[in-house]
Amino acid sequence: MTDSRTTRPVLDAVRVSKHYGSNEVLKDVSLQVAAGEVVCIIGPSGAGKSTFLRCINRLEVPDAGEVWVDGEAMGFEERDGKLYELSERRLSKQRASTGMVFQHFNLFPHLTVLGNVMEGPVRVQKRPAATVRAEARAVLERVGLGDKIDSYPSQLSGGQRQRVAIARAVAMKPLFLLFDEPTSALDPELVGEVLTVMAGLAADGMTMLVVTHEMGFAREVADRVVFMADGGIVEQGTVDEVLLHPREARTQRFLERVLA
Amino acid sequence: MTTPSVRELMPQVRLRHWGRWVIAVVILVILGALAYGASQGDISWRDIPYYIISPIILTGLVNTIILAVAAQVVAVVLGVIIALMRISENPVAKWFAAAYTWLFRGLPVLLQILLWYNLALIFPRLQLGIPFTDVVFIDLSTNAVMTTFVAAFLGLMLNESAYMAEIVRAGLNSVDRGQIEAAQSIGETPLQRMWRIVLPQAMRVIIPPTGNDFINMLKGTAMASVIGYVELIRAANNIASFNLQVMETLIAAAFWYMVIVSVASVGQSYLERSFDRSDRARGGSGGSRRARRRLARDLMTPPLVRSQS
């Protein structure tokens, strides 16, 4: 894992900008993530953390900047030194190599747990249903839901739903996983089970970019912590550098407030 | 309070609800009076079963069903297209869909049927060609094309398609935005998202009003009698014009309306059930009962939205 970090970044966001009307949500944000790395993005609400995450898999179309995933610019085709925007259809193909876990789970309510996990591999990757089913069972087993495969999302607790959502993303065998505040919508007693699953993924070498308010998780699991405020990255570094010995006053103030 | 009460239980006299008895008796008396009155009418009840199975009435029944089903099916397809235009990003398509709905929903169906039927008055011939040239691919007499069926079909179908567009739009809008994002995040194409994720969920909202509309459509075909299309009412009138048994033939028609409307209602509740998966069932009942109920439902449910399991 250590030597993989020296290789080309699996995710390279270059000067990404986004505004809604006159409100500048992201200003020239650049971030690289190496394979196997776990990066936690922290910061006050309204800092643009979620928008940045959604710009990476182009759920949100950036106004400027490029997002390179495994040597391809998301949403574009490189030809003669220019980037030509892709159709939604071809963009979908690119997205299949990324995974995302949402704050509100967004499970498909009309499909069973197994159906949710199998949807992408079968419909998008067109892999045979039999092998996908076996894999999906294994993934669900790993998130501790092997006995729930025939349940519908409405029959599960919030923590169980989020674990299914993680399994759904993992089943696509993505290059990296984006987590958009995965525990913010959960009752406090259910946060732990989801964080445990995420820590397990991190230990297995999954590349992860996690927007979170869980400082404990960031401290335990993150290889790197990024502090964002007002649409930009204020500082980044190891857990020790950012969480324990922040240089910027903005970071210090934020940490004082959340850790108080 | 530790010592148990030594008081004997007394007999309890329940409230009698006299008001309910009074109302029930009044209703029964009124019904009895109506039945007696009806039996005194100058109507030959014994002829009605004969009319119900007479070939003329049965032809009218078949024509009614054909017109209603054809108009409804095409209206659903057209309605989906108009709804997709309405929610698209294209301002011209949006505007067109809004204008379409406004026009065809606003005009009375009977007026639309009459307008189509009389089209030959302003366009004696229907031609398809290239404007400002002599090239003509199709050239037909309007009266030959605009039969009573076609005129009634167009009037009913166009009006219904405008309503369907609104129903479908409401259904699509009812699906949470997060569902589309989740489908995007696993790489589904726009078509897959619509077909696999959005439509199955929108169906729950779309089907009940569509069923109501179809029932209205079955009855709305009666308007086609005005231009001479031989549906149930026209068939009844055709018989009555020979033997003056107006009421008997109309009651025979009424019988068939009740039959097809009842069948349509059953079909509607069946469809609704098949799209109402256990994603609505929340807590409450015990696990095994829920599982059994789901099994029963699965056995009854056609595999319209069945998952991969």
Coordinates of C-alpha atoms in Angstrom, one line a residue:
Chain A
M1 CA 0.0 0.0 0.0
T2 CA 2.8 2.4 0.8
D3 CA 4.4 2.1 -2.6
S4 CA 1.1 2.4 -4.4
R5 CA 0.9 5.9 -3.0
T6 CA 3.9 7.0 -5.0
T7 CA 2.2 6.0 -8.3
R8 CA -0.1 8.2 -10.4
P9 CA -3.1 9.5 -8.5
V10 CA -6.3 7.6 -9.1
L11 CA -8.2 10.8 -8.6
D12 CA -6.9 14.2 -9.7
A13 CA -9.2 17.2 -9.3
V14 CA -7.7 20.3 -10.9
R15 CA -9.0 23.8 -10.1
V16 CA -12.6 22.8 -9.8
S17 CA -15.0 25.8 -9.5
K18 CA -18.8 25.9 -9.0
H19 CA -21.2 28.7 -8.3
Y20 CA -25.0 28.9 -7.9
G21 CA -26.0 32.3 -9.1
S22 CA -23.7 34.8 -7.4
N23 CA -22.8 32.4 -4.7
E24 CA -19.4 30.9 -5.3
V25 CA -19.5 27.4 -3.7
L26 CA -16.1 26.1 -4.9
K27 CA -13.2 28.3 -5.8
D28 CA -10.3 26.6 -7.7
V29 CA -10.3 23.5 -5.6
S30 CA -7.5 21.0 -6.4
L31 CA -7.0 17.6 -4.8
Q32 CA -5.1 14.4 -5.6
V33 CA -5.9 11.0 -4.1
A34 CA -3.6 8.1 -4.5
A35 CA -4.7 4.5 -4.8
G36 CA -5.4 3.0 -1.4
E37 CA -5.5 6.3 0.3
V38 CA -8.2 7.4 2.8
V39 CA -8.9 11.1 2.7
C40 CA -11.3 12.8 5.1
I41 CA -12.7 16.2 4.2
I42 CA -13.9 18.2 7.2
G43 CA -15.1 21.7 7.6
P44 CA -18.1 23.9 8.6
S45 CA -21.4 23.5 6.7
G46 CA -21.5 25.6 3.6
A47 CA -17.8 25.0 3.0
G48 CA -18.5 23.3 -0.3
K49 CA -17.5 19.8 0.8
S50 CA -20.5 18.0 -0.6
T51 CA -20.5 20.0 -3.8
F52 CA -16.9 19.2 -4.3
L53 CA -17.6 15.5 -3.9
R54 CA -20.5 15.7 -6.3
C55 CA -18.4 17.4 -8.8
I56 CA -16.0 14.5 -8.8
N57 CA -18.5 12.0 -10.3
R58 CA -20.3 14.9 -12.1
L59 CA -23.6 14.7 -10.3
E60 CA -22.9 18.4 -10.2
V61 CA -21.3 19.9 -13.3
P62 CA -18.4 22.1 -12.4
D63 CA -18.3 25.6 -14.0
A64 CA -14.6 25.2 -14.5
G65 CA -11.8 22.8 -13.8
E66 CA -11.2 19.2 -14.6
V67 CA -11.6 15.9 -12.7
W68 CA -9.2 13.2 -13.9
V69 CA -10.1 9.6 -12.9
D70 CA -7.7 6.9 -13.9
G71 CA -6.3 9.0 -16.8
E72 CA -9.7 10.1 -18.1
A73 CA -11.3 13.5 -17.6
M74 CA -14.8 13.0 -16.1
G75 CA -17.4 14.1 -18.6
F76 CA -15.0 14.7 -21.4
E77 CA -13.1 13.0 -24.2
E78 CA -9.6 14.2 -24.9
R79 CA -9.0 14.8 -28.6
D80 CA -6.3 17.0 -30.3
G81 CA -5.4 18.7 -27.1
K82 CA -9.0 19.7 -26.4
L83 CA -11.7 18.3 -24.1
Y84 CA -15.0 17.5 -25.8
E85 CA -18.0 17.1 -23.5
L86 CA -19.5 13.6 -23.5
S87 CA -23.1 12.7 -23.8
E88 CA -24.9 11.7 -20.6
R89 CA -24.9 8.2 -21.9
R90 CA -21.1 8.0 -22.2
L91 CA -20.7 9.9 -19.0
S92 CA -22.7 7.1 -17.3
K93 CA -20.0 4.6 -18.4
Q94 CA -17.3 6.7 -16.7
R95 CA -19.3 7.0 -13.6
A96 CA -19.5 3.2 -13.3
S97 CA -15.8 3.2 -12.2
T98 CA -16.6 5.4 -9.2
G99 CA -18.8 4.7 -6.2
M100 CA -20.8 7.0 -4.0
V101 CA -22.6 6.6 -0.6
F102 CA -25.2 9.3 0.1
Q103 CA -26.2 11.0 3.3
H104 CA -29.8 9.8 2.9
F105 CA -28.8 6.3 1.6
N106 CA -31.0 6.6 -1.6
L107 CA -31.6 2.9 -1.7
F108 CA -34.1 1.7 -4.4
P109 CA -37.3 1.1 -2.4
H110 CA -38.8 -1.2 -5.0
L111 CA -35.9 -3.6 -5.0
T112 CA -34.8 -6.0 -2.3
V113 CA -31.5 -5.6 -0.5
L114 CA -30.0 -8.1 -2.9
G115 CA -31.7 -6.4 -5.9
N116 CA -30.2 -3.1 -4.8
V117 CA -26.7 -4.5 -4.7
M118 CA -27.0 -6.5 -8.0
E119 CA -28.6 -3.6 -10.0
G120 CA -25.3 -2.0 -11.1
P121 CA -23.2 -5.1 -11.8
V122 CA -26.0 -6.7 -13.8
R123 CA -27.5 -3.7 -15.6
V124 CA -24.5 -1.5 -16.0
Q125 CA -21.6 -3.9 -16.2
K126 CA -23.7 -6.6 -17.8
R127 CA -22.0 -9.3 -15.8
P128 CA -23.8 -12.7 -15.5
A129 CA -26.5 -12.7 -12.8
A130 CA -25.3 -15.9 -11.2
T131 CA -21.8 -14.7 -10.4
V132 CA -23.0 -11.3 -9.4
R133 CA -25.5 -12.9 -7.0
A134 CA -22.7 -14.8 -5.3
E135 CA -20.5 -11.7 -5.1
A136 CA -23.4 -9.6 -3.8
R137 CA -24.1 -12.1 -1.1
A138 CA -20.5 -12.1 -0.1
V139 CA -20.4 -8.3 0.0
L140 CA -23.6 -8.2 2.1
E141 CA -22.2 -10.8 4.4
R142 CA -19.2 -8.6 4.9
V143 CA -21.3 -5.6 5.9
G144 CA -23.1 -7.9 8.3
L145 CA -26.4 -8.2 6.4
G146 CA -26.1 -11.7 5.1
D147 CA -29.5 -12.5 6.7
K148 CA -31.3 -9.5 5.2
I149 CA -30.8 -10.1 1.5
D150 CA -34.5 -10.6 0.8
S151 CA -35.7 -7.7 2.9
Y152 CA -36.9 -4.4 1.4
P153 CA -35.1 -1.2 2.4
S154 CA -38.2 0.0 4.4
Q155 CA -37.8 -3.0 6.7
L156 CA -34.3 -2.0 7.7
S157 CA -32.9 0.4 10.3
G158 CA -31.0 3.5 9.1
G159 CA -27.7 1.9 9.9
Q160 CA -28.6 -1.2 8.0
R161 CA -29.7 0.8 5.1
Q162 CA -26.5 2.7 4.9
R163 CA -24.5 -0.6 5.0
V164 CA -26.6 -1.8 2.1
A165 CA -25.8 1.4 0.3
I166 CA -22.1 0.8 0.9
A167 CA -22.5 -2.8 -0.4
R168 CA -24.2 -1.4 -3.5
A169 CA -21.3 0.9 -4.2
V170 CA -18.6 -1.8 -3.4
A171 CA -20.3 -4.4 -5.6
M172 CA -19.3 -2.2 -8.6
K173 CA -15.7 -2.7 -7.8
P174 CA -15.0 1.0 -8.1
L175 CA -11.6 2.7 -8.3
F176 CA -12.6 4.7 -5.3
L177 CA -15.6 5.4 -3.0
L178 CA -17.0 8.8 -2.3
F179 CA -18.8 9.2 1.0
D180 CA -21.1 12.2 1.4
E181 CA -21.7 12.6 5.2
P182 CA -22.6 8.9 5.5
T183 CA -23.6 9.0 9.1
S184 CA -25.2 12.5 9.4
A185 CA -28.8 11.2 8.9
L186 CA -28.4 8.3 11.4
D187 CA -29.5 8.1 15.0
P188 CA -26.4 8.3 17.3
E189 CA -26.6 4.7 18.4
L190 CA -26.4 3.5 14.7
V191 CA -23.4 5.6 13.7
G192 CA -20.9 3.1 15.0
E193 CA -22.0 0.1 12.8
V194 CA -21.6 2.2 9.7
L195 CA -18.2 3.6 10.7
T196 CA -17.0 0.1 11.5
V197 CA -17.8 -1.1 8.0
M198 CA -16.1 1.9 6.5
A199 CA -13.0 1.3 8.7
G200 CA -13.0 -2.3 7.5
L201 CA -13.0 -1.2 3.8
A202 CA -10.2 1.2 4.5
A203 CA -8.2 -1.6 6.1
D204 CA -8.7 -3.7 3.0
G205 CA -7.1 -1.0 0.9
M206 CA -10.2 0.7 -0.6
T207 CA -9.5 4.2 -1.8
M208 CA -11.9 6.5 0.0
L209 CA -12.8 10.2 0.0
V210 CA -15.0 10.9 3.0
V211 CA -16.9 14.1 3.8
T212 CA -17.6 13.7 7.5
H213 CA -18.3 15.3 10.8
E214 CA -17.0 12.3 12.7
M215 CA -13.7 13.5 14.0
G216 CA -13.1 10.2 15.8
F217 CA -13.4 8.3 12.5
A218 CA -11.0 10.8 10.8
R219 CA -8.5 10.5 13.5
E220 CA -8.6 6.7 13.5
V221 CA -8.8 5.9 9.8
A222 CA -7.7 8.9 7.6
D223 CA -4.3 8.9 5.9
R224 CA -4.9 12.5 5.2
V225 CA -7.3 15.2 6.5
V226 CA -8.4 18.1 4.3
F227 CA -10.0 21.1 6.0
M228 CA -12.3 23.1 3.7
A229 CA -14.0 26.4 4.4
D230 CA -15.7 29.0 2.2
G231 CA -15.3 27.0 -1.0
G232 CA -11.6 26.3 -0.7
I233 CA -9.1 24.0 0.9
V234 CA -7.6 25.8 3.9
E235 CA -5.1 23.2 4.9
Q236 CA -4.4 19.5 4.5
G237 CA -2.0 17.0 5.9
T238 CA -1.8 14.0 8.2
V239 CA -4.1 13.5 11.2
D240 CA -1.4 14.8 13.4
E241 CA -0.8 17.9 11.3
V242 CA -4.4 19.0 10.7
L243 CA -6.4 17.6 13.7
L244 CA -3.8 17.9 16.4
H245 CA -1.5 20.7 15.3
P246 CA -3.5 22.9 12.9
R247 CA -1.5 25.8 11.5
E248 CA -4.4 28.0 10.2
A249 CA -6.5 30.0 12.6
R250 CA -9.6 29.0 10.6
T251 CA -8.9 25.4 11.3
Q252 CA -8.1 26.0 14.9
R253 CA -11.4 27.8 15.5
F254 CA -13.4 25.1 13.7
L255 CA -11.7 22.3 15.7
E256 CA -12.2 24.1 19.0
R257 CA -15.9 24.3 18.3
V258 CA -16.5 20.7 17.2
L259 CA -14.2 19.1 19.8
A260 CA -15.5 21.2 22.6
Chain B
M1 CA -54.0 0.3 46.9
T2 CA -52.9 -3.2 47.8
T3 CA -56.1 -4.9 49.0
P4 CA -58.2 -6.3 46.0
S5 CA -61.6 -4.7 45.6
V6 CA -64.5 -6.6 47.1
R7 CA -67.1 -4.9 44.9
E8 CA -69.2 -7.3 42.8
L9 CA -69.3 -6.7 39.1
M10 CA -72.8 -5.4 38.0
P11 CA -74.5 -6.2 34.7
Q12 CA -73.8 -3.5 32.1
V13 CA -76.5 -2.3 29.7
R14 CA -75.0 -1.2 26.4
L15 CA -76.3 1.9 24.5
R16 CA -79.0 0.9 22.1
H17 CA -78.3 3.3 19.2
W18 CA -81.9 3.8 18.4
G19 CA -81.0 6.4 15.8
R20 CA -79.4 3.7 13.6
W21 CA -82.5 1.6 13.7
V22 CA -84.6 4.5 12.6
I23 CA -82.4 5.4 9.7
A24 CA -82.1 1.8 8.5
V25 CA -85.9 1.5 8.6
V26 CA -86.4 4.8 6.7
I27 CA -83.9 3.7 4.0
L28 CA -85.6 0.3 3.6
V29 CA -89.1 1.8 3.4
I30 CA -87.9 4.3 0.7
L31 CA -86.3 1.5 -1.3
G32 CA -89.4 -0.7 -1.0
A33 CA -91.5 2.2 -2.2
L34 CA -89.2 2.8 -5.2
A35 CA -89.2 -0.9 -6.1
Y36 CA -93.0 -0.9 -5.9
G37 CA -93.2 2.2 -8.1
A38 CA -90.8 0.7 -10.6
S39 CA -92.9 -2.5 -10.8
Q40 CA -95.9 -0.4 -11.7
G41 CA -94.1 1.2 -14.6
D42 CA -95.2 0.4 -18.2
I43 CA -92.0 -1.6 -18.9
S44 CA -91.6 -5.2 -20.1
W45 CA -88.9 -6.5 -17.8
R46 CA -88.9 -9.9 -19.4
D47 CA -87.6 -8.4 -22.7
I48 CA -84.5 -7.0 -21.2
P49 CA -82.5 -10.2 -21.0
Y50 CA -83.2 -10.7 -24.6
Y51 CA -81.8 -7.3 -25.5
I52 CA -78.8 -7.9 -23.4
I53 CA -77.7 -10.8 -25.6
S54 CA -79.1 -9.4 -28.8
P55 CA -76.4 -9.3 -31.6
I56 CA -77.0 -5.5 -32.1
I57 CA -76.3 -4.7 -28.5
L58 CA -73.3 -7.1 -28.4
T59 CA -71.9 -5.4 -31.5
G60 CA -72.3 -2.1 -29.7
L61 CA -70.6 -3.5 -26.6
V62 CA -67.6 -4.7 -28.7
N63 CA -67.4 -1.3 -30.5
T64 CA -67.5 0.5 -27.1
I65 CA -64.7 -1.6 -25.8
I66 CA -62.6 -1.3 -29.0
L67 CA -63.0 2.5 -29.0
A68 CA -62.2 2.9 -25.3
V69 CA -59.2 0.6 -25.3
A70 CA -57.7 2.1 -28.5
A71 CA -58.2 5.7 -27.3
Q72 CA -56.8 4.9 -23.8
V73 CA -53.7 3.0 -25.0
V74 CA -52.7 5.6 -27.6
A75 CA -53.5 8.3 -25.0
V76 CA -51.1 6.7 -22.5
V77 CA -48.3 6.5 -25.1
L78 CA -48.9 10.1 -26.2
G79 CA -49.3 11.3 -22.6
V80 CA -45.9 9.8 -21.6
I81 CA -44.2 11.6 -24.6
I82 CA -45.9 14.9 -23.7
A83 CA -44.9 14.5 -20.1
L84 CA -41.3 13.9 -21.0
M85 CA -41.4 17.0 -23.2
R86 CA -42.9 18.9 -20.3
I87 CA -40.0 18.0 -17.9
S88 CA -37.3 18.2 -20.5
E89 CA -34.7 21.0 -20.6
N90 CA -35.7 22.1 -24.1
P91 CA -37.8 25.3 -23.8
V92 CA -39.6 24.8 -27.1
A93 CA -40.6 21.2 -26.2
K94 CA -41.7 22.5 -22.7
W95 CA -43.8 25.2 -24.2
F96 CA -45.3 22.9 -26.8
A97 CA -46.3 20.3 -24.2
A98 CA -47.9 23.0 -22.0
A99 CA -49.8 24.4 -25.0
Y100 CA -50.9 20.9 -26.0
T101 CA -52.2 20.1 -22.6
W102 CA -53.9 23.5 -22.3
L103 CA -55.7 23.1 -25.6
F104 CA -56.9 19.4 -25.6
R105 CA -57.8 19.5 -21.9
G106 CA -59.7 22.7 -22.2
L107 CA -62.1 21.8 -25.1
P108 CA -65.1 19.6 -24.3
V109 CA -64.7 16.1 -25.8
L110 CA -68.0 16.3 -27.6
L111 CA -66.9 19.4 -29.3
Q112 CA -63.6 17.8 -30.3
I113 CA -65.5 14.8 -31.7
L114 CA -67.7 17.1 -33.8
L115 CA -64.8 19.1 -35.0
W116 CA -63.0 16.1 -36.3
Y117 CA -66.1 14.5 -37.8
N118 CA -66.8 17.7 -39.8
L119 CA -63.2 18.2 -40.9
A120 CA -64.2 17.7 -44.5
L121 CA -66.1 21.0 -44.5
I122 CA -62.9 22.9 -44.4
F123 CA -60.4 20.3 -45.8
P124 CA -62.1 18.2 -48.4
R125 CA -58.9 16.3 -49.2
L126 CA -56.0 15.2 -46.9
Q127 CA -52.7 15.4 -48.7
L128 CA -49.2 14.6 -47.6
G129 CA -46.5 16.2 -49.8
I130 CA -43.8 18.8 -50.0
P131 CA -45.2 22.3 -49.7
F132 CA -44.9 24.7 -52.6
T133 CA -44.2 21.8 -55.0
D134 CA -46.4 19.4 -56.9
V135 CA -44.9 16.4 -55.0
V136 CA -47.8 14.6 -53.2
F137 CA -47.3 11.2 -51.5
I138 CA -50.7 10.7 -50.1
D139 CA -54.0 12.2 -51.3
L140 CA -57.2 11.0 -49.7
S141 CA -60.8 12.2 -49.4
T142 CA -61.3 13.5 -45.9
N143 CA -64.7 11.9 -45.6
A144 CA -63.2 8.5 -46.5
V145 CA -60.6 8.9 -43.7
M146 CA -62.7 10.5 -41.1
T147 CA -65.1 7.7 -40.3
T148 CA -67.2 7.9 -37.2
F149 CA -64.7 5.6 -35.4
V150 CA -61.7 7.8 -36.4
A151 CA -63.4 11.0 -35.4
A152 CA -64.6 9.6 -32.0
F153 CA -61.1 8.0 -31.5
L154 CA -59.3 11.3 -32.1
G155 CA -61.7 13.4 -29.9
L156 CA -61.5 11.0 -27.0
M157 CA -57.8 10.1 -27.4
L158 CA -56.4 13.6 -27.7
N159 CA -58.4 14.8 -24.7
E160 CA -57.3 11.9 -22.6
S161 CA -53.7 12.2 -23.7
A162 CA -53.6 15.7 -22.2
Y163 CA -54.9 14.3 -18.9
M164 CA -52.4 11.4 -19.1
A165 CA -49.6 13.9 -19.6
E166 CA -50.4 15.6 -16.3
I167 CA -50.8 12.2 -14.5
V168 CA -47.5 10.9 -15.8
R169 CA -45.8 14.2 -15.0
A170 CA -47.0 14.1 -11.4
G171 CA -45.9 10.4 -11.2
L172 CA -42.4 11.2 -12.4
N173 CA -42.1 14.2 -10.1
S174 CA -43.1 12.1 -7.1
V175 CA -39.9 10.1 -7.3
D176 CA -37.2 11.4 -5.0
R177 CA -34.3 13.2 -6.7
G178 CA -31.9 11.1 -4.7
Q179 CA -33.2 8.0 -6.6
I180 CA -31.9 9.4 -9.8
E181 CA -28.6 10.4 -8.3
A182 CA -28.1 6.9 -6.8
A183 CA -28.8 5.4 -10.2
Q184 CA -26.3 7.8 -11.8
S185 CA -23.7 6.9 -9.1
I186 CA -23.8 3.3 -10.2
G187 CA -23.4 4.3 -13.8
E188 CA -26.9 3.8 -15.2
T189 CA -27.7 5.6 -18.5
P190 CA -30.7 8.0 -18.7
L191 CA -32.8 5.2 -20.3
Q192 CA -31.9 2.7 -17.6
R193 CA -32.6 5.2 -14.8
M194 CA -36.1 5.9 -16.3
W195 CA -36.9 2.3 -17.0
R196 CA -35.4 0.6 -13.9
I197 CA -35.6 3.1 -11.2
V198 CA -38.0 6.0 -11.9
L199 CA -40.9 4.4 -13.7
P200 CA -41.5 1.5 -11.4
Q201 CA -41.7 3.9 -8.5
A202 CA -43.8 6.5 -10.5
M203 CA -46.3 3.7 -11.4
R204 CA -47.7 3.7 -7.9
V205 CA -48.7 7.3 -8.4
I206 CA -49.7 6.9 -12.1
I207 CA -51.9 3.8 -12.0
P208 CA -54.8 4.8 -9.7
P209 CA -55.8 8.0 -11.7
T210 CA -55.2 6.2 -15.0
G211 CA -57.6 3.5 -13.9
N212 CA -60.2 6.1 -13.1
D213 CA -59.6 7.7 -16.4
F214 CA -60.1 4.5 -18.2
I215 CA -63.4 3.9 -16.5
N216 CA -64.4 7.4 -17.5
M217 CA -63.2 6.6 -21.0
L218 CA -65.5 3.5 -21.2
K219 CA -68.5 5.7 -20.3
G220 CA -67.2 8.6 -22.5
T221 CA -67.5 6.5 -25.6
A222 CA -71.3 7.2 -25.3
M223 CA -70.5 10.6 -26.9
A224 CA -69.6 8.9 -30.1
S225 CA -73.3 8.0 -30.5
V226 CA -73.9 11.6 -31.5
I227 CA -72.0 11.2 -34.8
G228 CA -73.5 7.7 -35.4
Y229 CA -70.7 5.4 -34.2
V230 CA -72.6 2.2 -33.2
E231 CA -71.5 1.8 -29.6
L232 CA -73.8 0.6 -26.8
I233 CA -76.2 3.6 -26.7
R234 CA -76.4 4.0 -30.5
A235 CA -77.1 0.2 -30.7
A236 CA -79.9 0.5 -28.1
N237 CA -81.4 3.4 -30.0
N238 CA -81.2 1.5 -33.2
I239 CA -83.3 -1.3 -31.7
A240 CA -85.7 1.2 -30.1
S241 CA -86.3 3.0 -33.4
F242 CA -87.9 -0.2 -34.7
N243 CA -90.0 -1.2 -31.7
L244 CA -90.1 1.9 -29.4
Q245 CA -88.8 -0.1 -26.4
V246 CA -86.5 2.8 -25.5
M247 CA -86.2 2.1 -21.8
E248 CA -85.8 -1.7 -22.2
T249 CA -82.9 -1.3 -24.6
L250 CA -81.3 1.5 -22.6
I251 CA -81.4 -0.7 -19.5
A252 CA -79.8 -3.5 -21.5
A253 CA -77.0 -1.0 -22.4
A254 CA -76.8 0.1 -18.7
F255 CA -76.3 -3.5 -17.7
W256 CA -73.3 -3.9 -20.0
Y257 CA -71.8 -0.5 -18.8
M258 CA -72.0 -1.8 -15.2
V259 CA -70.3 -5.1 -16.3
I260 CA -67.3 -3.5 -18.1
V261 CA -66.8 -0.8 -15.5
S262 CA -66.8 -3.5 -12.8
V263 CA -64.3 -5.5 -14.7
A264 CA -62.1 -2.5 -15.2
S265 CA -62.2 -1.7 -11.5
V266 CA -61.1 -5.2 -10.6
G267 CA -58.2 -4.9 -13.1
Q268 CA -57.2 -1.5 -11.7
S269 CA -57.0 -2.8 -8.1
Y270 CA -55.0 -5.8 -9.4
L271 CA -52.5 -3.5 -11.2
E272 CA -52.2 -1.2 -8.1
R273 CA -51.4 -4.2 -5.9
S274 CA -48.7 -5.4 -8.3
F275 CA -46.9 -2.1 -8.1
D276 CA -47.3 -1.5 -4.4
R277 CA -44.4 -3.5 -3.2
S278 CA -43.6 -4.0 0.5
D279 CA -41.5 -0.8 0.4
R280 CA -44.6 0.8 1.9
A281 CA -45.0 -1.7 4.7
R282 CA -43.4 -0.3 7.8
G283 CA -42.9 -2.0 11.2
G284 CA -46.0 -3.1 13.0
S285 CA -46.7 -6.7 12.2
G286 CA -44.5 -9.6 13.2
G287 CA -41.7 -10.8 11.0
S288 CA -43.2 -14.2 10.0
R289 CA -46.6 -12.7 9.2
R290 CA -44.9 -10.1 7.0
A291 CA -42.9 -12.7 5.2
R292 CA -46.0 -14.8 4.6
R293 CA -47.9 -11.8 3.3
R294 CA -45.0 -11.0 1.0
L295 CA -44.9 -14.5 -0.3
A296 CA -48.6 -14.4 -1.0
R297 CA -48.2 -11.1 -2.8
D298 CA -45.3 -12.4 -4.8
L299 CA -47.3 -15.4 -5.9
M300 CA -50.1 -13.1 -7.0
T301 CA -47.9 -10.5 -8.6
P302 CA -46.9 -10.6 -12.2
P303 CA -43.2 -10.0 -12.7
L304 CA -43.6 -6.4 -13.7
V305 CA -41.1 -4.9 -11.4
R306 CA -39.6 -8.0 -9.9
S307 CA -36.0 -7.7 -8.8
Q308 CA -33.2 -9.9 -9.7
S309 CA -33.5 -12.2 -6.7

